Tab-separated table of C-alpha atoms and ligand atoms in Angstrom:
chain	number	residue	atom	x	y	z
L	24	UNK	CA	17.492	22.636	-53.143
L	25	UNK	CA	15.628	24.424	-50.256
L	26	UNK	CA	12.587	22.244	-48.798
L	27	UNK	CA	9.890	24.351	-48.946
L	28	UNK	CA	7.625	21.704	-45.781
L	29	UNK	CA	9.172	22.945	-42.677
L	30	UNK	CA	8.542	19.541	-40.932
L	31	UNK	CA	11.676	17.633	-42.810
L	32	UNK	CA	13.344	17.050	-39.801
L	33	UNK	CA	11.183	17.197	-36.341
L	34	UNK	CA	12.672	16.779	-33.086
L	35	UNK	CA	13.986	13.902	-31.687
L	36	UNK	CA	11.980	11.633	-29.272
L	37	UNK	CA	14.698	12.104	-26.500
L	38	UNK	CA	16.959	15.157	-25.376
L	39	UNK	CA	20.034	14.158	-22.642
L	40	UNK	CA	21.262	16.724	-21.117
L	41	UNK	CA	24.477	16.679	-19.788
L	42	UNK	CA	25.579	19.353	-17.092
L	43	UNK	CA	29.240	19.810	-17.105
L	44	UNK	CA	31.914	21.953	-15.615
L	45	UNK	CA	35.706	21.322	-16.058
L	46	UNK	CA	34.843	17.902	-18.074
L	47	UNK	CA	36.881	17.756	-20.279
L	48	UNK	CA	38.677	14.178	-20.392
L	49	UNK	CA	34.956	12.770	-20.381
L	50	UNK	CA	32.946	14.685	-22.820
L	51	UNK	CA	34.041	12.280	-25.735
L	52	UNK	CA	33.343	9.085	-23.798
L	53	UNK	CA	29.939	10.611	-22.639
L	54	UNK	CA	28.360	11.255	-26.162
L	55	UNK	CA	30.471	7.648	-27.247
L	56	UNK	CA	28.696	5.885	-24.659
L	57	UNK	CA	25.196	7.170	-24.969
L	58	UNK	CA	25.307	7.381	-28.364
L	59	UNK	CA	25.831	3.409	-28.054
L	60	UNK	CA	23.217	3.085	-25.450
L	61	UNK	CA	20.565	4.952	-27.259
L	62	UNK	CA	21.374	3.008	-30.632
L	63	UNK	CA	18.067	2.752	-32.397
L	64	UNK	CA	16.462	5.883	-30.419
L	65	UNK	CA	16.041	9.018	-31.572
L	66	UNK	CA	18.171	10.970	-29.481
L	67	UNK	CA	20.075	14.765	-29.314
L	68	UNK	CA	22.729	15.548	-26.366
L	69	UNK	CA	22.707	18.989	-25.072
L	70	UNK	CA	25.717	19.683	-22.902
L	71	UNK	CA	25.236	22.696	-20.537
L	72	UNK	CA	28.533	23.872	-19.461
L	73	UNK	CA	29.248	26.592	-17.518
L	74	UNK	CA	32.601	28.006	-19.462
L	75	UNK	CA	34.731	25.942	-18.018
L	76	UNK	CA	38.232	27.229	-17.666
L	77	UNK	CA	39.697	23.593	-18.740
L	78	UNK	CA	37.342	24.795	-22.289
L	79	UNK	CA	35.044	21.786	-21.884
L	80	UNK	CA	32.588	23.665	-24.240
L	81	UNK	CA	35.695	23.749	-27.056
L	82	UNK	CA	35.777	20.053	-27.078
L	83	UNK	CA	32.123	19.970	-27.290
L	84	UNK	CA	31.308	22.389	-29.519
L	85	UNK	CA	33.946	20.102	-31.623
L	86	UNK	CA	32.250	16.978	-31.372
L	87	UNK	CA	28.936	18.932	-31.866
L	88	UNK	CA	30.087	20.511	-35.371
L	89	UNK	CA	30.501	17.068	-36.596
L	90	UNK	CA	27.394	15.320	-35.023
L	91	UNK	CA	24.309	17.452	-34.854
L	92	UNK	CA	23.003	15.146	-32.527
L	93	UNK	CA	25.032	17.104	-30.006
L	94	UNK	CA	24.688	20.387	-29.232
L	95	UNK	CA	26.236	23.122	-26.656
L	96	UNK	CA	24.760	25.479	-24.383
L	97	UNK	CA	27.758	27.742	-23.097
L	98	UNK	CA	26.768	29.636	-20.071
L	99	UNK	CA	29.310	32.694	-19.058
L	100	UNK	CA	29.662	34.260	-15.584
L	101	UNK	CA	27.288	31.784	-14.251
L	102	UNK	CA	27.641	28.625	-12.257
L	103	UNK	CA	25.201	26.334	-10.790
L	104	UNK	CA	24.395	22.516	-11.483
L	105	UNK	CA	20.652	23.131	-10.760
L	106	UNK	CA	20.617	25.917	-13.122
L	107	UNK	CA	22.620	24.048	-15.842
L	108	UNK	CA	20.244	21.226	-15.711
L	109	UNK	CA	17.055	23.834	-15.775
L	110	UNK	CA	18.136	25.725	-18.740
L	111	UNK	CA	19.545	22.304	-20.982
L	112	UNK	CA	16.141	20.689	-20.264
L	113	UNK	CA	14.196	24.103	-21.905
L	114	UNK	CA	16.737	24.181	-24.575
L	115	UNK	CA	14.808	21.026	-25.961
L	116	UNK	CA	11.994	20.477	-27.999
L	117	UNK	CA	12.156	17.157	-27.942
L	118	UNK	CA	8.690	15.215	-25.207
L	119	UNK	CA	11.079	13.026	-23.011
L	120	UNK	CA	14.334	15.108	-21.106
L	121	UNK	CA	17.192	12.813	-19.094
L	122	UNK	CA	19.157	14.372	-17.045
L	123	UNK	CA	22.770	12.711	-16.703
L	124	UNK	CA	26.231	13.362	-15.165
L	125	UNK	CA	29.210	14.445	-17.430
L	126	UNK	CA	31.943	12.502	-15.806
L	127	UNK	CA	30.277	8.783	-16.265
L	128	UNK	CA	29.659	8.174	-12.946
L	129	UNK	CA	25.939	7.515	-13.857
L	130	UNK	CA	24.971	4.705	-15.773
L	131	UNK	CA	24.314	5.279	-19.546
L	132	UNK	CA	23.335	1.419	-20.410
L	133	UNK	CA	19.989	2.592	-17.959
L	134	UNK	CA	18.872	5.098	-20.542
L	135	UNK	CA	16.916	2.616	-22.867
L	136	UNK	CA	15.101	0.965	-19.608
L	137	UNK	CA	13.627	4.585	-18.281
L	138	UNK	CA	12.405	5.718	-21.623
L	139	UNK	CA	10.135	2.612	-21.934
L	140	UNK	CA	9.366	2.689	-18.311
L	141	UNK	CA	8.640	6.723	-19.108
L	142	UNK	CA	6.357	5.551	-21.650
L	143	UNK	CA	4.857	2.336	-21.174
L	144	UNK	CA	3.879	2.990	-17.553
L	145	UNK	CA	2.453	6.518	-18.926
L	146	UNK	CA	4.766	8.284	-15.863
L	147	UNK	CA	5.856	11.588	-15.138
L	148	UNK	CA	9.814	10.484	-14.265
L	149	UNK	CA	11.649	8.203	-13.677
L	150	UNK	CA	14.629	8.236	-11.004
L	151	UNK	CA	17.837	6.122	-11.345
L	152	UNK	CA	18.364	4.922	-7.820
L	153	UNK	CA	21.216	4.175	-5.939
L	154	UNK	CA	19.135	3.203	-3.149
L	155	UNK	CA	16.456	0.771	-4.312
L	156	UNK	CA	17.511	-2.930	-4.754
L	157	UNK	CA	20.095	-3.493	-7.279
L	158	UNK	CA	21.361	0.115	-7.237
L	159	UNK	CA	24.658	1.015	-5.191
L	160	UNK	CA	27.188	3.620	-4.427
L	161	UNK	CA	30.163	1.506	-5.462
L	162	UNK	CA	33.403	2.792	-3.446
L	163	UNK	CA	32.077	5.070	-1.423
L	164	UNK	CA	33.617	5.626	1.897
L	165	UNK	CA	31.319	5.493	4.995
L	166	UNK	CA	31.390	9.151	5.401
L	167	UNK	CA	30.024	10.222	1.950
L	168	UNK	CA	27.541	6.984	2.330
L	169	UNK	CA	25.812	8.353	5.696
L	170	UNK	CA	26.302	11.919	4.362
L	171	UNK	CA	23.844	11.248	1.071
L	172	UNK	CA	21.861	8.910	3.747
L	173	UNK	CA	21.229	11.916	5.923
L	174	UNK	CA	20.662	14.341	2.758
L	175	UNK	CA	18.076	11.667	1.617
L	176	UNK	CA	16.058	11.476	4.823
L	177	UNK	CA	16.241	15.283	4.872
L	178	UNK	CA	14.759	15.542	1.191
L	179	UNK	CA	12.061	12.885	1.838
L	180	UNK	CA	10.717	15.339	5.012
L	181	UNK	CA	10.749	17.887	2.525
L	182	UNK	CA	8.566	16.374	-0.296
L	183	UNK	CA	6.988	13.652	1.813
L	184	UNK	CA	7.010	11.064	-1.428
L	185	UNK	CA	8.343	7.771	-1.081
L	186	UNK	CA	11.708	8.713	-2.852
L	187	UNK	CA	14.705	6.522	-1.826
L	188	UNK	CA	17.173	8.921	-3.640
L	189	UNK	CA	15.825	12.428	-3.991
L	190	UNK	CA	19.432	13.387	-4.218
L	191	UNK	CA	19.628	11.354	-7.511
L	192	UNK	CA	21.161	13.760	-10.329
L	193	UNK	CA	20.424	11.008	-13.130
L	194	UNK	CA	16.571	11.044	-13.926
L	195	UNK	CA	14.247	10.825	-17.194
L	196	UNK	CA	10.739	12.991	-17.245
L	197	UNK	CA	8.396	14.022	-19.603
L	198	UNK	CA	8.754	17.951	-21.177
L	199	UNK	CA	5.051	18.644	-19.648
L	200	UNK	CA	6.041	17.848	-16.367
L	201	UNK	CA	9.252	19.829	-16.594
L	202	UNK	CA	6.503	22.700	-17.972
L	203	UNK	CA	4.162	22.404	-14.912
L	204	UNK	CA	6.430	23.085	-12.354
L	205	UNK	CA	9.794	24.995	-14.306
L	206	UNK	CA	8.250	28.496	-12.201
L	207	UNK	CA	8.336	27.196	-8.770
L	208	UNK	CA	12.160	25.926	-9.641
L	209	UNK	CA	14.467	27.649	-7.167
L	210	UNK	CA	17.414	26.482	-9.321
L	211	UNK	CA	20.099	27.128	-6.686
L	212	UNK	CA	22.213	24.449	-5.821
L	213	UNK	CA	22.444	21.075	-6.696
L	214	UNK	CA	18.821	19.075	-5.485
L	215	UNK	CA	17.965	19.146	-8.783
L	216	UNK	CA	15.401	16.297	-8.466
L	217	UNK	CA	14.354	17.422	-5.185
L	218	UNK	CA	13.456	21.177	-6.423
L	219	UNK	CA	10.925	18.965	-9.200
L	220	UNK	CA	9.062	17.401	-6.809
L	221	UNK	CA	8.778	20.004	-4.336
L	222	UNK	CA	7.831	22.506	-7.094
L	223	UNK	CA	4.580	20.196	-8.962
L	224	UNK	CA	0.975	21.321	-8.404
L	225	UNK	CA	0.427	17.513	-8.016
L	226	UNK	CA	2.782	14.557	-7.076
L	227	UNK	CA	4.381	13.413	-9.722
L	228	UNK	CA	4.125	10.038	-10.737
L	229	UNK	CA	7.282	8.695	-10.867
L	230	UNK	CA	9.441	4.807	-10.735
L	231	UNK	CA	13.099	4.471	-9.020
L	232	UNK	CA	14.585	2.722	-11.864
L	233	UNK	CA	18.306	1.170	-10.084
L	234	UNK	CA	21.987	1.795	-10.892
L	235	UNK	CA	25.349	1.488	-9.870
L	236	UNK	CA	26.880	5.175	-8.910
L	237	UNK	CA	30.517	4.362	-10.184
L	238	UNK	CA	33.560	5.724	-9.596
L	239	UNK	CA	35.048	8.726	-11.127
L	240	UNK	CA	38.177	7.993	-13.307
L	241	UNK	CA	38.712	11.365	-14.903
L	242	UNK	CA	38.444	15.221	-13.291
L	243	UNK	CA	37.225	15.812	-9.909
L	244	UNK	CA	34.076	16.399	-7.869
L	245	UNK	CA	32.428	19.669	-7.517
L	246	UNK	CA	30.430	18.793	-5.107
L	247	UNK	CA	32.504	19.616	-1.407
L	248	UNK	CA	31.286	20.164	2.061
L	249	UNK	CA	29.520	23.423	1.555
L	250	UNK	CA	27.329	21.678	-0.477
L	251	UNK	CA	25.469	19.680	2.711
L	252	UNK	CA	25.235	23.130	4.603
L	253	UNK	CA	23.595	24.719	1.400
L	254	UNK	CA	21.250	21.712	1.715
L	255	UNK	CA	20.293	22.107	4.970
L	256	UNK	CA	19.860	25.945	4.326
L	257	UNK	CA	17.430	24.966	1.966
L	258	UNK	CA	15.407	22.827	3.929
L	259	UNK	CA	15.191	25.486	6.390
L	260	UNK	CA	14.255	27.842	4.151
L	261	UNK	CA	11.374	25.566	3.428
L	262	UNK	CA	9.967	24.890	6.967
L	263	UNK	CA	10.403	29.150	7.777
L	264	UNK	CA	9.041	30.435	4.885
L	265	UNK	CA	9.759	31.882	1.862
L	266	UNK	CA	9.770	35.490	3.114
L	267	UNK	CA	13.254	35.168	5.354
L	268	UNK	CA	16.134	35.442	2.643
L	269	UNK	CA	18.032	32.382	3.261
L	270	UNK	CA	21.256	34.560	3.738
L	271	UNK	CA	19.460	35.811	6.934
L	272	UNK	CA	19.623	32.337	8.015
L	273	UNK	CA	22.933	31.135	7.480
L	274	UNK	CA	23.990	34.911	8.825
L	275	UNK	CA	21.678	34.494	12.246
L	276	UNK	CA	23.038	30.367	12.041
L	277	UNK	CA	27.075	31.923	11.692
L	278	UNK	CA	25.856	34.638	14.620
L	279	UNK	CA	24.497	31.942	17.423
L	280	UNK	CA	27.682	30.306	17.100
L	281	UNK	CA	29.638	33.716	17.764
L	282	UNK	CA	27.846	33.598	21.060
L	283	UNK	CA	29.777	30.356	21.780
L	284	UNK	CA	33.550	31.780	20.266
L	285	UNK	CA	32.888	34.703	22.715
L	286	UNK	CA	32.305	32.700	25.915
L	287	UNK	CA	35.232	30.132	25.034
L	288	UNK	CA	37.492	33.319	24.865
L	289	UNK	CA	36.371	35.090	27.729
L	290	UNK	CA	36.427	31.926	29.641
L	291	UNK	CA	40.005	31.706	28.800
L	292	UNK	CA	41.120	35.135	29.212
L	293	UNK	CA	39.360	36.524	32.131
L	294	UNK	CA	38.419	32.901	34.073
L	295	UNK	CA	41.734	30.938	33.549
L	296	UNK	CA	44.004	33.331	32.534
L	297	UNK	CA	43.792	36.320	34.822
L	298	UNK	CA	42.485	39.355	32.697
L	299	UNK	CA	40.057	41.984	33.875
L	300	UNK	CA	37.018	41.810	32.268
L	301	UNK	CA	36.953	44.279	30.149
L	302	UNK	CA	39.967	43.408	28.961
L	303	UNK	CA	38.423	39.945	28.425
L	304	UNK	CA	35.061	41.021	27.022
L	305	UNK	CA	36.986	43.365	24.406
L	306	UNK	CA	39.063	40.596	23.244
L	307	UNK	CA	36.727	38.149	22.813
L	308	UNK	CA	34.057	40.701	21.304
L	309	UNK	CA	36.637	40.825	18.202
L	310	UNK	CA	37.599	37.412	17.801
L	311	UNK	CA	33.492	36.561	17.624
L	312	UNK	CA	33.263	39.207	15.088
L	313	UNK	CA	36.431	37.822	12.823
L	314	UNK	CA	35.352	34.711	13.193
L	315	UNK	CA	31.348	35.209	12.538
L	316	UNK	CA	33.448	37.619	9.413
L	317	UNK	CA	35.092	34.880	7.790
L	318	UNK	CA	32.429	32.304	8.241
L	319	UNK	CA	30.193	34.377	6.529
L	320	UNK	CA	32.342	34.767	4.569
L	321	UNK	CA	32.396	31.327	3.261
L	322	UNK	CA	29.087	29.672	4.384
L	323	UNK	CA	26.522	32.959	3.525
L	324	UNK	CA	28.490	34.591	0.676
L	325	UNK	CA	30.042	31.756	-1.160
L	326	UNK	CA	29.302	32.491	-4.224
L	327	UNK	CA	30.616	36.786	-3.922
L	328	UNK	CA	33.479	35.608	-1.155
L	329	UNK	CA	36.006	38.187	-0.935
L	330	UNK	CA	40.032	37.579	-1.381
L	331	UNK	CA	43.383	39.333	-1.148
L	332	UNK	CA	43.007	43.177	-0.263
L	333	UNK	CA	38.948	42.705	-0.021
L	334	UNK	CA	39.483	40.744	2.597
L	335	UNK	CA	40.812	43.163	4.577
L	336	UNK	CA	38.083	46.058	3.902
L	337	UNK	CA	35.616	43.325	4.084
L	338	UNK	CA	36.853	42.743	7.680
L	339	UNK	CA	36.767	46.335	8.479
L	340	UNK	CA	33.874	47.396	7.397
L	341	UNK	CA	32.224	44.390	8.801
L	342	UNK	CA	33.742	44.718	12.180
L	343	UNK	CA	32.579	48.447	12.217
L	344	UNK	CA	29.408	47.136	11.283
L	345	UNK	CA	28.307	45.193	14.254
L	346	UNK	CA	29.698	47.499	16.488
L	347	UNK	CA	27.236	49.830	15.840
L	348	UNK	CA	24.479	47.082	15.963
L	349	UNK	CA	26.044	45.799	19.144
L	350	UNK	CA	25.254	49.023	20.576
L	351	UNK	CA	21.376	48.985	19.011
L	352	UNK	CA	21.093	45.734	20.464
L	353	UNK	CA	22.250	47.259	24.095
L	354	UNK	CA	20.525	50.126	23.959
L	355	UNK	CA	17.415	48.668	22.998
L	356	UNK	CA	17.308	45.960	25.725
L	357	UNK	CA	18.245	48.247	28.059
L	358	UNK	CA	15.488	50.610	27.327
L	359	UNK	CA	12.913	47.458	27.192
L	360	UNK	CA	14.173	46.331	30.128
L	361	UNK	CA	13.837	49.468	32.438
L	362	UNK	CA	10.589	49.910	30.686
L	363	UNK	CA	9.513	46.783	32.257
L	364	UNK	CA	10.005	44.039	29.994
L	365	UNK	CA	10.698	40.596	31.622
L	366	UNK	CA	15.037	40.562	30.525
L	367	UNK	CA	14.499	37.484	28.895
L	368	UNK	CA	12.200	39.417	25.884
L	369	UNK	CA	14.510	42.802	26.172
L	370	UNK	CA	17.571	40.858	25.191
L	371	UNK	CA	15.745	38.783	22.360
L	372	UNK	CA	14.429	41.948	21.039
L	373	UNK	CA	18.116	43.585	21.249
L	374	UNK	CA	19.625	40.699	19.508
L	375	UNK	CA	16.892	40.195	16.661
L	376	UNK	CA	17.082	44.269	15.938
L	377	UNK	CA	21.289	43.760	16.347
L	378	UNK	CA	20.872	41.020	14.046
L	379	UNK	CA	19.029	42.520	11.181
L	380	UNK	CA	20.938	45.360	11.677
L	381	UNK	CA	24.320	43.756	11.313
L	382	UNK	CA	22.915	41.897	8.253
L	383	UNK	CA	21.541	44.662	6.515
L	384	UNK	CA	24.363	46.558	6.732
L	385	UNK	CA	27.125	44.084	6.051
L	386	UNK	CA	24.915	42.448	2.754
L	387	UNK	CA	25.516	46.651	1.330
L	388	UNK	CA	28.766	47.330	2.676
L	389	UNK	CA	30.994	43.814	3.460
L	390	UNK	CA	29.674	42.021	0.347
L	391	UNK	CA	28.582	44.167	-2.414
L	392	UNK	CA	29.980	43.172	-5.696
L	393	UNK	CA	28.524	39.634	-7.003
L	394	UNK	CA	31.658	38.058	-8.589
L	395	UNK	CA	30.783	35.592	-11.372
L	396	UNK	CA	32.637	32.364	-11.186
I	402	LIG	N1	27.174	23.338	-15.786
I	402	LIG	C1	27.591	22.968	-14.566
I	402	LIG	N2	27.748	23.949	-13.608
I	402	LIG	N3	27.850	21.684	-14.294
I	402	LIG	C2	28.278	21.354	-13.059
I	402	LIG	C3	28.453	22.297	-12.026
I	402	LIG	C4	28.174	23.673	-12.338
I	402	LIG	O1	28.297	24.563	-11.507
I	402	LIG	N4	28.887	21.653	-10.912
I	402	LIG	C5	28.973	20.354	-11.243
I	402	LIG	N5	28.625	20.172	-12.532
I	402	LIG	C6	28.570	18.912	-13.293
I	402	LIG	C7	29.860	18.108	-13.230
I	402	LIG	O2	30.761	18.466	-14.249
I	402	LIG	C8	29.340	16.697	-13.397
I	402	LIG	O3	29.120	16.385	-14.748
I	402	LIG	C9	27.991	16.746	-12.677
I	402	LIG	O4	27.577	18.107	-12.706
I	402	LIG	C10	28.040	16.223	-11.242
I	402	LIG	O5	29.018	16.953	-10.525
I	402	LIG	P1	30.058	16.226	-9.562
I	402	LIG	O6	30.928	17.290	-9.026
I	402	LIG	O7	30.685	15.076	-10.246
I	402	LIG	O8	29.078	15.733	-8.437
I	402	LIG	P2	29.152	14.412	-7.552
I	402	LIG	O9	29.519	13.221	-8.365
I	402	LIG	O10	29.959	14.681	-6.348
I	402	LIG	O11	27.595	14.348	-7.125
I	402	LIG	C11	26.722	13.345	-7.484
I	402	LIG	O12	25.848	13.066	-6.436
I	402	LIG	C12	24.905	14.076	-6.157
I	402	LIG	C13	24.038	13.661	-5.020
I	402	LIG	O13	24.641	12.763	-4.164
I	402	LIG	C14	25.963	13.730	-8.747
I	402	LIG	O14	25.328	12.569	-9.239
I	402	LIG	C15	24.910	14.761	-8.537
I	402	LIG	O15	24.107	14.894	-9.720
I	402	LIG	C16	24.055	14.367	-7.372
I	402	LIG	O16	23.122	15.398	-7.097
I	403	LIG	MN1	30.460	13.057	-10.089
């Protein structure tokens, strides 16, 4: 018989979201484990997964059509941690959001412990710390350890709040909070936690609640080396404002370093190893473009990078490119500079109009088709 009151069933008291991308030996244990955790809590899981080619969202759309507890939010052509946790927390009705990892690395058993901190201390968040006493990073090797150190240190410049693990991925906060500050959210990345508390009108208030980061026993990590220099990217982005595209940055980052390539091979072709200079300068003008080409490549345009036969055009039409803003950059300076500029400002001016140039014009030509995925 239809129930005619329409509050039979109101939401649950808390919503875990659970970001996940090629999860799919842990999905079952997740919801297993927090489902035993959260005994006696009113509870939903909301995995976000971003159509993950190992069909992670199968598996949970499986266990969801027998548990409506648990419930699936299948993102296509998109990827994006940040994003996946942004969109699963809105895709809740429910006043208190965690945010948790889908391959068990966070602790579950910790669940219970924010909620009543959540509530009983009337807070914003709470964190789950690795780095407040009787938290840990398990296994880690010393190069990860001093890696998240450094990311840490960087974050707490950022947001200037006594964090000790702004990098944390495993948090509990209230839906308002998540309301006051879901705008300013740039979503890219993976500083989930970060992005909240540099986004709030006010400082949140917030509690490091500890845990032990454990080891991964199924799938693998998403999170590789790029991921520091997208970081730092960020943070720089920050300090220069928002109206630089942080592309321009990496790009201008990827083009200092050129300088160096160029010296190194004219250095070793016209210094040690006997070639005019021309001959020199012409060589090592192309290698500094390939190179600054496939660094871009990678570093600025990650997420559109070009493969196979693109790679070639990509090359071409990049190293065409900064020819032409090569010889803007010379011909500007050289027109500063004989109409009496001091050489120091006619060569920045040539290399900041070269720059743009070159950035402009590869962003339309070299990388023009987002791929998804
Ligand atoms: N939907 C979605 N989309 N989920 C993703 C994506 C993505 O693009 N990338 C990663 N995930 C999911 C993974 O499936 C996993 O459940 C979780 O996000 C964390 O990803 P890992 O790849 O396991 O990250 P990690 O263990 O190396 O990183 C840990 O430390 C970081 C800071 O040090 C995590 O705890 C992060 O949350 C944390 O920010
Ligand atoms: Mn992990």
């Amino acid at each position: 018989m239809p129930e005619s009151k329409s509050q039979q069933c109101p939401a649950p008291e808390l919503a875990v979201v659970v970001p996940t991308y090629n999860e799919a030996d842990n999905v079952a244990e997740i919801v297993r484990r927090v489902a035993a955790a959260l005994d006696g809590i009113d509870w939903e899981l909301i995995f976000v997964d971003d159509d993950s080619a190992d069909q992670t969202w199968r598996l949970a759309r499986d266990i969801a059509a027998k548990d409506r507890r648990v419930r699936v939010l299948q993102r296509v052509g998109r990827r994006g941690l940040s994003s996946a946790c942004i969109e699963g927390m809105l895709a809740t009705a429910a006043p208190y959001i965690a945010v948790i990892d889908g391959d068990l690395q966070h602790d579950e058993t910790r669940l219970p412990l924010m909620l009543s901190t959540l509530k009983g201390e009337n807070l914003d968040i709470v964190v789950g710390s690795r780095y407040v006493a009787g938290g840990g990073v398990g296994d880690w090797d010393a190069r990860r350890q001093s890696m998240s150190r450094f990311a840490g240190a960087l974050g707490r410049l950022l947001i200037k709040v006594d964090l000790q693990d702004p990098m944390s991925g495993f948090f509990m906060l209230k839906a308002g909070l998540l309301q006051s500050c879901v705008r300013g959210l740039s979503g890219v990345g993976y500083k989930i936690l970060l992005d909240i508390f540099a986004s709030c009108p006010q400082p949140p208030s917030f509690k490091e609640v500890p845990y032990e980061f454990r080891l991964r026993t199924a799938g693998a990590s998403k999170l590789d080396k790029a991921v520091l220099w997208e970081y730092l990217l960020m943070v720089m982005q920050k300090f220069l404002g928002p109206w630089i595209p942080i592309r321009f940055i990496a790009f201008s980052l990827i083009g200092g370093l050129g300088v160096f390539v160029h010296l190194a091979v004219l250095w070793a072709l016209h210094r040690e190893g006997g070639a005019s200079f021309l001959v020199g300068q012409s060589a090592a003008t192309l290698v500094a473009m390939t190179s600054n080409f496939f660094l871009n490549n990678i570093l600025t345009y990650r997420d559109m990078r070009l493969r196979g036969r693109d790679l070639l055009w990509g090359w071409v039409s990049f190293v065409l490119a900064c020819s032409v803003g090569a010889l803007a950059n010379v011909g500007i300076a050289t027109y500063l500079y004989q109409a009496d500029s001091s050489w120091v400002l006619s060569a920045v001016a040539g290399i900041l109009v070269g720059a743009v140039w070159n950035y402009a014009v590869t962003a339309v030509y070299t990388w023009r088709k987002p791929k998804p995925g």
